Amino acid sequence: MNDAYDRLRVSEQRLREAVECLGVGIFDHDHVRNEVYWSPEHRALCGWEMESSIGLPEFLALVHAEDGEAVAGALEGGCDPAGTGLVDVEFRLKRKKDGELRWVRLRARVHFDGIGVHRRAVRTVGTLLDISAHKKAERALAESEERLRLAIMAANQGLYDLDVQTGNATVSPEYATMLGYDPTTFRETNESWIGRLHPDDHDRVASVFREYMAGRLPDYQVEFRQRTAQGGWKWILSLGRIVEYDGQGRPRRMLGTHTDITERKEAEEALAKSMRRLQAVVTGVPVVLYSFDRHGVFTLSEGQGLSGIGLRPGEVVGRSIFEVYGDRSPGVTNLQRALGGETFTAEMTFPSGSIFEVSHVALRDGAGNYDGTIGLLVDITERKKAERALRESENHLRRSQSVAHLGSYDFSIATGTWISSSALDEVFGIDGTFSRTIGGWESLIHPEDRESMMDHLLNHVMRGGHRFEREYRIRRHNDGQERWVRGLGELDLDGAGRPVRMIGTIQDITESKRAELALQTSLEEKDALLRELHHRVKNNLQIVSSLLSLKAHRERDENVLTALRDTQGRVHAMALLHEALYRSQNLARVDFGPYVRHLCAHLARAYGQSARPVVVEVKIDGLQLDLDRAVPCGLIVSEAVTNAFKHAFGSRGAGGIEVAARSLEGKLVELRISDDGIGLPPAFDPSRADTLGFQLLSRLAQQLEGRMRVETGEGTCVVVTFPMALPERPAAAGPGR
């Protein structure tokens, strides 16, 4: 008993080791208890944990959705009491652990209990085998066979298997169809094949066949024409090899291919005709046309371009390419490629610096062997220079755009899409995956600017046909950073005047906007400071004027009183000026007309008397003076008008004073203060006057870099002419400034 148990244990161990080596999973499904045993190999194949509790539904959940119906049908069929109880199905399984798809084969036997109508499935025992590698090999084989079939079809090749001794041949369908025959009825024999040969090719082809069969040719390769079922002719390239001999060493079996080379032959003939025409024309074109045979000996050398490489037409004919160019010329490598039978185009640089484009076409003889090369040499030096200049220009443009944060775009209105330069991508913070559409651009615009920008684009630009020019804010796509940009665009219109395209630029102007804002803030702060300064100066002058007024009320000396009032008038003139600047929108310049009117009104109240009315008329319009001009001019007006009130009219009664100013050719200003009073004494000389008034007028005129003159007659007229702008003076340096 123990021996039998030991043998059974050894047998089970061997079976387990075999299962482990084969990677076969085992399962045992008890239908009555609804329990399933899964072997470790089965669990590993399914990607389950070794100790986890797994039922049949969990296993079926791993089956690929496209294979679920087939697996369920196979399992149901195996459990059919009327069936064989066998299950055999292949399907894809998605591993629980890593989701990897595996092809598996499930084979099982279902055990039944009972008989007749009481027969039912009670147990299913089976295996699960990983067949992924097998499936992969099957798929690779099928793909390889399909590629071979497609390659044969694409190459328009037919296969033949010739019994040399009987002359009968088995051929592929392509062999028959390339000649216009029905493959289902076509039968090939050596006799019928010879009967379809073109008469001009018969002897040459027969000679090649005999020589190959006799062993005097290493390969069977021949080109010939065959008559088609429709009566036309096709060029065929036949390749073959003997694969079997009989007991006497005679050829028995030959395998080969037929390839339709009609198009190639027609192309070669067309090329030959074209070459003949080209040779006739090329002598008048600055190119080089040449050819050489299979040994590298030139057979043709024509064209005006020969002079550019120091040769004459026909000079190299009969000479080897190596004899002409040596073995170290830059062109020798290309010539050696051509001698190898290649057809290609390349560039070649000569020692002179000239760059040529050389095209080589390999020529073939009737047997398909290399028979020489025909070449065309074109000087492309200027084109290369232009291409290099264009690349440098484009690189310079890209760098310039990057430095200036200026990108360009090309917007197709028809498709609603746009392309952008790399510099614009940097501005927008986008990459190649960004949607370059109207919606994509709209999403970059700051929400507060979006509605107005879309209205500008659609109505003003698209419908109105105007130029796109707008500053707006964006939010960069990659980091959400807010930036200011300036967009420009020009429309292209179709024949009906409809916009089809817009090309333009977009520049990041964030830094200039920040500088502009900072400058505006600074200007506003300085504006407020200057207003406050003028306001305080005016107040201080008013205090001085008030102090002078208080002093005048207490003074009894008429001379002192007159001096105090004159000084008070001068102070008030300056106070009025600072008040005008304080109230003005422009703190740098004074509208001189209104200022003079206020000043004269004040002087009229101070010196005029109702018993002796004096009318003051101001004729100054649109004259703007800076502070350096306005202060001296205001004092001149104050001084001259005051003098007129005090001295011009005496006891005459009514009179008139006129203050006028005008620009002379935009460079000089002429200021005139005149009255119709009694005038100056005949012997009066203003330049020698020792009165404070005339001395002050003279000094103020000098301060303006101007000239003063006094005209007398019927009344008095003081005229001061000075430049509109003071000449710049060099700034003082050091402590003495």
CSV table of N, CA and C in Angstrom, one decimal, residues 11 129 170 317 402 429 531 543:
chain,number,residue,atom,x,y,z
A,11,SER,N,4.4,10.4,-9.1
A,11,SER,CA,3.8,10.7,-10.4
A,11,SER,C,3.2,12.1,-10.3
A,129,LEU,N,-3.6,27.7,-21.3
A,129,LEU,CA,-2.3,27.8,-21.8
A,129,LEU,C,-2.1,29.2,-22.5
A,170,THR,N,4.1,25.4,-64.6
A,170,THR,CA,3.1,25.9,-63.7
A,170,THR,C,3.3,27.3,-63.4
A,317,VAL,N,35.8,64.1,-74.5
A,317,VAL,CA,35.2,62.8,-75.1
A,317,VAL,C,36.4,61.9,-75.4
A,402,SER,N,12.4,88.2,-31.4
A,402,SER,CA,12.5,87.7,-30.0
A,402,SER,C,13.0,88.9,-29.1
A,429,GLY,N,2.8,82.5,-24.7
A,429,GLY,CA,3.0,81.4,-23.8
A,429,GLY,C,2.3,80.2,-24.3
A,531,ARG,N,1.3,122.9,-8.6
A,531,ARG,CA,0.1,123.6,-8.3
A,531,ARG,C,0.2,124.1,-6.8
A,543,ILE,N,0.4,138.0,1.0
A,543,ILE,CA,0.7,138.5,2.3
A,543,ILE,C,1.6,139.7,2.2
